[in-house]
mmCIF file of C-alpha atoms in Angstrom:
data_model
loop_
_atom_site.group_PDB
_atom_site.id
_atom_site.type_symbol
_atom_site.label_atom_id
_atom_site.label_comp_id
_atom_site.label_asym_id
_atom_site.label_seq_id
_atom_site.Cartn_x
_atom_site.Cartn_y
_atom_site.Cartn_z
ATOM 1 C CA UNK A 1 35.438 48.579 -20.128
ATOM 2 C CA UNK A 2 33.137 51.472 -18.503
ATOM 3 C CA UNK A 3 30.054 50.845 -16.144
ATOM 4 C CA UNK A 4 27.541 53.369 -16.441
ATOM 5 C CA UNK A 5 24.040 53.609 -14.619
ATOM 6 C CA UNK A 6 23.172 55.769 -11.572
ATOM 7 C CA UNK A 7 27.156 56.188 -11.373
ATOM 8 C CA UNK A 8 29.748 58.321 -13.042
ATOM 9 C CA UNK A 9 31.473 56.704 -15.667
ATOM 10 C CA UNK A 10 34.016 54.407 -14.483
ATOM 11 C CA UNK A 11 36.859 52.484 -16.349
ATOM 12 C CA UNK A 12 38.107 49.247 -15.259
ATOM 13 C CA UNK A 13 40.041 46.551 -16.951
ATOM 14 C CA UNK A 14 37.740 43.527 -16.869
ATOM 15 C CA UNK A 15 39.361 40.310 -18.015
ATOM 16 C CA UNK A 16 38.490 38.794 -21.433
ATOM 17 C CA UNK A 17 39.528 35.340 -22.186
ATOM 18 C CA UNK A 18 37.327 32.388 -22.808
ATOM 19 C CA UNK A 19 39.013 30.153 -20.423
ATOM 20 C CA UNK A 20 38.572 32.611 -17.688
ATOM 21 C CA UNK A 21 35.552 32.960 -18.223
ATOM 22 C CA UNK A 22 34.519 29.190 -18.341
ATOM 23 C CA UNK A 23 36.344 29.330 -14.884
ATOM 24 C CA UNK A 24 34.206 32.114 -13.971
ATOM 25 C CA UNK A 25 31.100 30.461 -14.915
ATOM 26 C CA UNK A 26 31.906 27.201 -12.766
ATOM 27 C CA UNK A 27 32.773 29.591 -9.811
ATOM 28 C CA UNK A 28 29.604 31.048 -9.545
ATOM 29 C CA UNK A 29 27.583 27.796 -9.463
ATOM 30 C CA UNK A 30 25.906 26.973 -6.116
ATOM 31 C CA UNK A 31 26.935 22.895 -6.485
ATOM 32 C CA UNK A 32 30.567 23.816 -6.740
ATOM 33 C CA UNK A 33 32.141 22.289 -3.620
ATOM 34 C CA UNK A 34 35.078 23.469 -1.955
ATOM 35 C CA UNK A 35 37.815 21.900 -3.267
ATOM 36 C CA UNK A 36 36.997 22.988 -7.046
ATOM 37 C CA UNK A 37 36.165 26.556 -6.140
ATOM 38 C CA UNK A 38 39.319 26.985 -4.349
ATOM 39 C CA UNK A 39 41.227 25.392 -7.524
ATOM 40 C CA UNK A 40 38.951 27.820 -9.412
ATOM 41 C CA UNK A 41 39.868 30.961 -7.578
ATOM 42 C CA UNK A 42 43.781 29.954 -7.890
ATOM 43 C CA UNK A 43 43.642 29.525 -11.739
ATOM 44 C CA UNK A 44 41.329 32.730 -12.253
ATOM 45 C CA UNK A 45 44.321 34.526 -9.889
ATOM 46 C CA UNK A 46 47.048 33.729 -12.520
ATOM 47 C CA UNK A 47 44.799 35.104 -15.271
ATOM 48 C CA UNK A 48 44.527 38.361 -13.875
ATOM 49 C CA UNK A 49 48.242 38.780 -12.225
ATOM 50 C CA UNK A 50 49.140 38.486 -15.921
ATOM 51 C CA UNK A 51 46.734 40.839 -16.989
ATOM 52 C CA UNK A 52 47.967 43.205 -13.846
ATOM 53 C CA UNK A 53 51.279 43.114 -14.695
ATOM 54 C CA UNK A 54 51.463 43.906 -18.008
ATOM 55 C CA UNK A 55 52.949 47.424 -16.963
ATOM 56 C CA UNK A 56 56.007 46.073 -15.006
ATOM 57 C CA UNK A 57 59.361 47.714 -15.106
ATOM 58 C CA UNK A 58 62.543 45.574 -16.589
ATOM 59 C CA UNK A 59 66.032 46.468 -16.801
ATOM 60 C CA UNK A 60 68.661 45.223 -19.832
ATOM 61 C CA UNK A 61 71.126 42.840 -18.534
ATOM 62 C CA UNK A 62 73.625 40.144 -20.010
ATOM 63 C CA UNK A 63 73.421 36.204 -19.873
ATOM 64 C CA UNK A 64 75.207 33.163 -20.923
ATOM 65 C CA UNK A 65 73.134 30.883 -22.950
ATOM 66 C CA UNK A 66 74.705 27.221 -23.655
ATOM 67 C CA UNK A 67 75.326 28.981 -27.277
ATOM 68 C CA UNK A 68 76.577 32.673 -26.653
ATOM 69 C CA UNK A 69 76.312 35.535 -24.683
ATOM 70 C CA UNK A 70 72.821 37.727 -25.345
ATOM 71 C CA UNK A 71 70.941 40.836 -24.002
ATOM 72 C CA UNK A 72 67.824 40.109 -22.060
ATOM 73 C CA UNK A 73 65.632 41.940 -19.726
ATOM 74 C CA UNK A 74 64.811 41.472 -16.358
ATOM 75 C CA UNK A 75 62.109 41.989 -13.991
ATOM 76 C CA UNK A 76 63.238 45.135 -12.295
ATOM 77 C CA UNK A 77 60.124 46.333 -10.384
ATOM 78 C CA UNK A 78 59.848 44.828 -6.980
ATOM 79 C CA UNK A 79 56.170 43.194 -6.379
ATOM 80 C CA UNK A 80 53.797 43.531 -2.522
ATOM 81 C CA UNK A 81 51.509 41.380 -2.720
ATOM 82 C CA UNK A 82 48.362 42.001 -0.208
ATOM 83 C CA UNK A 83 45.619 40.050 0.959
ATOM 84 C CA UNK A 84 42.640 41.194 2.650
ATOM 85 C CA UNK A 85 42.033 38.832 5.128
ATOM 86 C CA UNK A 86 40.832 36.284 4.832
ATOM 87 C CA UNK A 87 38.921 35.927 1.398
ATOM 88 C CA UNK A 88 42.206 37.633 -0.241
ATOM 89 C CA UNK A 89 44.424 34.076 0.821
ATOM 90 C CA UNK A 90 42.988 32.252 -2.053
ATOM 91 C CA UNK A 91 44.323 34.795 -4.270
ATOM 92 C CA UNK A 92 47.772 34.376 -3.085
ATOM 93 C CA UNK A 93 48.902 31.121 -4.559
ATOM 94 C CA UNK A 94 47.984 31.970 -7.702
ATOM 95 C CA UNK A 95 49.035 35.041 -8.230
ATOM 96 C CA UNK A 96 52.779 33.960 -6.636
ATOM 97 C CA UNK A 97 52.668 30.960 -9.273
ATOM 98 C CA UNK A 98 53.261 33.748 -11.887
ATOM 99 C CA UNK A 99 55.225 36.288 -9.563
ATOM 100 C CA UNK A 100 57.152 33.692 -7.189
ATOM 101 C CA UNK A 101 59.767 37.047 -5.841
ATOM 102 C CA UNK A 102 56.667 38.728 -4.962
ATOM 103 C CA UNK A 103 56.842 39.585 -1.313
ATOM 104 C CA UNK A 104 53.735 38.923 0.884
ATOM 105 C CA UNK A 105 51.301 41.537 3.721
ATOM 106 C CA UNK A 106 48.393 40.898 5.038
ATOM 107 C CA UNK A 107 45.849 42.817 6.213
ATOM 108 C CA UNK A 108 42.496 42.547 8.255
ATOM 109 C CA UNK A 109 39.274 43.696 7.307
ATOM 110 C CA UNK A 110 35.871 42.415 7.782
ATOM 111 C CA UNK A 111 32.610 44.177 6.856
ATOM 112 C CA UNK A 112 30.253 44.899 9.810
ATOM 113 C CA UNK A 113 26.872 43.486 8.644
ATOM 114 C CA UNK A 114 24.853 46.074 10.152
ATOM 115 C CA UNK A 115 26.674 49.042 8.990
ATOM 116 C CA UNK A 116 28.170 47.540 6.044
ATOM 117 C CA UNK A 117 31.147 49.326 6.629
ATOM 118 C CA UNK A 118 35.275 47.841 7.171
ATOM 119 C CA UNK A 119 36.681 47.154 10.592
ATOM 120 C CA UNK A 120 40.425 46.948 10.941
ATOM 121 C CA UNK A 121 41.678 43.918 12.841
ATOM 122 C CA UNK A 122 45.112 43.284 11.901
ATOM 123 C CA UNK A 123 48.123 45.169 9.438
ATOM 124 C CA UNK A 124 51.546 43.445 8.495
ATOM 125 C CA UNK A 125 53.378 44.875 5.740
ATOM 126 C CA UNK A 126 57.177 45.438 4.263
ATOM 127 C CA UNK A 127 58.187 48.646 5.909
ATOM 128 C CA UNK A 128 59.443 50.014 2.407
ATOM 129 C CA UNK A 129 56.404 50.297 -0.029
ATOM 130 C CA UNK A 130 57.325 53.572 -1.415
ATOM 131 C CA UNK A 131 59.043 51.916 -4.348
ATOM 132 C CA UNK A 132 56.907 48.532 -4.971
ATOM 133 C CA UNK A 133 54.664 47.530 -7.224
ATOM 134 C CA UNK A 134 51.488 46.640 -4.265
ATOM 135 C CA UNK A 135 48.533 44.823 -5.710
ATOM 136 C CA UNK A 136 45.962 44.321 -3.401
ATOM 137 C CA UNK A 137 44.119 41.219 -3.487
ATOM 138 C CA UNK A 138 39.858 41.360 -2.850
ATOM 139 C CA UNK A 139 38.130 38.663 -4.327
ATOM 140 C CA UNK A 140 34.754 40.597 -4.350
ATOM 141 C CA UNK A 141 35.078 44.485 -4.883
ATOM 142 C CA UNK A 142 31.459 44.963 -3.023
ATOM 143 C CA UNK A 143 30.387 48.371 -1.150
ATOM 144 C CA UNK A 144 34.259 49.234 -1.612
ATOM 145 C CA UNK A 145 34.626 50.067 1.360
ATOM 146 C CA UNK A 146 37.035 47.413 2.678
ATOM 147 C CA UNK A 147 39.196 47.896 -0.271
ATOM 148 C CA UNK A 148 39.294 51.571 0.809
ATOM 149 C CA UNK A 149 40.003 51.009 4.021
ATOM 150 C CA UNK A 150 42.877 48.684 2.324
ATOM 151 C CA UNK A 151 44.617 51.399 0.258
ATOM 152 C CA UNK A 152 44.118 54.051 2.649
ATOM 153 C CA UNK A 153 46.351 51.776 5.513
ATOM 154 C CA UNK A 154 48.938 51.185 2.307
ATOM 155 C CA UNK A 155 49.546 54.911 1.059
ATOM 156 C CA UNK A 156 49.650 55.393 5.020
ATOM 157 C CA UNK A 157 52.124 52.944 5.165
ATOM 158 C CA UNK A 158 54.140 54.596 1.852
ATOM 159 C CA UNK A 159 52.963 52.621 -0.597
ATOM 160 C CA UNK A 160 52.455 54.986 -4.230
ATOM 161 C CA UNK A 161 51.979 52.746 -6.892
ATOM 162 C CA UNK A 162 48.696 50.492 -6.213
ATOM 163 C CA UNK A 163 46.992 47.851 -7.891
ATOM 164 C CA UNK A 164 43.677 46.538 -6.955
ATOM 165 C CA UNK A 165 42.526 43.279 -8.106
ATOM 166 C CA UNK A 166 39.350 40.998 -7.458
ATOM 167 C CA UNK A 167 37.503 38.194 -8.887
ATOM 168 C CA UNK A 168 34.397 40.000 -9.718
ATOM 169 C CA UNK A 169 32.938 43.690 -8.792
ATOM 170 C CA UNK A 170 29.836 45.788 -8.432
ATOM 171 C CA UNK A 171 29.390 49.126 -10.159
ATOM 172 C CA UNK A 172 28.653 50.259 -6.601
ATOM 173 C CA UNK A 173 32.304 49.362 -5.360
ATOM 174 C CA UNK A 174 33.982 50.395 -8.354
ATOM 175 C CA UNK A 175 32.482 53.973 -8.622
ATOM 176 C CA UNK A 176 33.556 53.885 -4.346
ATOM 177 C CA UNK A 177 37.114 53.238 -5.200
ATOM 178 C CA UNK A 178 37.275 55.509 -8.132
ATOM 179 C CA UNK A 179 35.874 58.396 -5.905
ATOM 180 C CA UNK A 180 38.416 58.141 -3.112
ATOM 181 C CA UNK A 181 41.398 56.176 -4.661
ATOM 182 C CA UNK A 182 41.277 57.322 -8.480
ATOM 183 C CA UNK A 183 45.242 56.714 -8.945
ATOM 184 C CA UNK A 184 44.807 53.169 -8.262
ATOM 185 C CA UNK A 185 44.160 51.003 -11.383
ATOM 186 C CA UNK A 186 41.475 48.403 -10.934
ATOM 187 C CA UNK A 187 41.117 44.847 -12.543
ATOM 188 C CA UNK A 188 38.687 42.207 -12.553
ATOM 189 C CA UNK A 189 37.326 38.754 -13.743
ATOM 190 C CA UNK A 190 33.345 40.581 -14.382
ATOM 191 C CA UNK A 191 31.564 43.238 -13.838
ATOM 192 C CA UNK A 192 28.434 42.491 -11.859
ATOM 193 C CA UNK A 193 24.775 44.066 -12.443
ATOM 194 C CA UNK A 194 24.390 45.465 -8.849
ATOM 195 C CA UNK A 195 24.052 45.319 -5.163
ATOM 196 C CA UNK A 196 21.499 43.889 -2.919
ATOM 197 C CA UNK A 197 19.652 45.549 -0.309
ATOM 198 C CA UNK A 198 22.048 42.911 2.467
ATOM 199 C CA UNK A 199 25.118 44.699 0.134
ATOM 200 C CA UNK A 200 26.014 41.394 -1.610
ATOM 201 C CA UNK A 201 26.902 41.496 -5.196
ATOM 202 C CA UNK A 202 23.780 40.578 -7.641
ATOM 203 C CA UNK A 203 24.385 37.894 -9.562
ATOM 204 C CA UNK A 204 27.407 37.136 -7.618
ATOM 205 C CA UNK A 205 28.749 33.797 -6.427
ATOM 206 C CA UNK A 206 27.943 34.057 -2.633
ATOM 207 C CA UNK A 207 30.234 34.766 0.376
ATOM 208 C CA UNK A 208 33.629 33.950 -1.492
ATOM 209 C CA UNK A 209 35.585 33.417 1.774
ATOM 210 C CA UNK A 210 32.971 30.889 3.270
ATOM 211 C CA UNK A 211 33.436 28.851 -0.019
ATOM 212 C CA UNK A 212 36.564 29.475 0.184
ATOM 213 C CA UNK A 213 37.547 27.606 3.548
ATOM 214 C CA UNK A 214 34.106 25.546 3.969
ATOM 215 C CA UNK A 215 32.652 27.811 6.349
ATOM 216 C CA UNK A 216 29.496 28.017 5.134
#
């Protein structure tokens, strides 16, 4: 889909399935407790690691069935999976329910609430991204500028073909992204209407890493 306002025009694949967006929906109540949002956040994961992976390299090979031998493909792209810290952990399981060989960084970002902008607090990655597929996992694509900070660290660290994937996102964020990352293909669960003046996403569904681990 494109977001247009005050922006350039953006494109973004925004996820469109009723089922998600039921899921969605009971996400962004305020009465949801814990336990159900993080089950929420898991299934809406596998929903859009499908939708992210459509594009994913596989390679002929030859099998025994119990009837006869036959030509299949295989998975031949190798898949980075990486968390922003923490929000980005209950991502994870989800997304390695559909991709279980998908190997697993982590890095550390939180947003500093009077500048709004990404401090760096901890990187651990595979050495050799240069030849992965690396999605990086941000439940809420906000100002964009943790997710920056993200890719900037990964194409630092080698990494050249970069996925970016959240629950939901802010025209504000996305336009961010597309200005200083515009190789990297973005997907998400919604598009959101804006930005408030504390740089939360409008309508949202609050802090998603406090709901997340019950630190509210």
């Amino acid at each position: 889909i494109s977001v247009r306002g005050v922006y350039q025009l953006i494109s973004i694949r925004c996820l469109e399935h009723p089922l998600a967006a039921d899921k969605l929906a009971q996400l962004r109540e305020r009465t949801t407790d814990v336990p159900t949002f993080r089950r929420l956040v898991y299934e809406l994961a596998i929903f859009l690691a499908i939708d992210c992976t459509q594009d994913l390299m596989t390679a002929p090979t030859s099998i025994e069935t119990p009837v006869a031998t036959t030509e299949v493909r295989r998975l031949s792209d190798t898949v980075t999976l990486v968390p922003i810290l923490r929000a980005g952990l209950g991502m994870v399981e989800g997304v390695l329910q559909w991709i279980p060989s998908a190997r697993v960084g982590h890095l550390g970002m939180y947003r500093n609430e009077e500048t709004l902008k990404p401090v760096e607090y901890y990187a651990n990655t595979p050495k050799d991204l240069d030849q992965d597929v690396v999605i990086v996992l941000d439940p809420m694509l906000a100002t964009g500028g943790s997710a920056n900070a993200a890719l900037t660290v990964l194409k630092r660290r080698g990494a050249k073909r970069l996925k970016l994937v959240s629950l939901i996102a802010a025209p504000e964020g996305i336009a961010k992204v597309n200005e200083e990352h515009p190789d990297v293909a973005l997907y998400t669960a919604a598009v959101d209407d804006h930005l408030n003046e504390k740089g939360y996403i409008v309508p949202g569904l609050g802090d998603a890493g406090d709901r997340i681990f019950g630190t509210l």
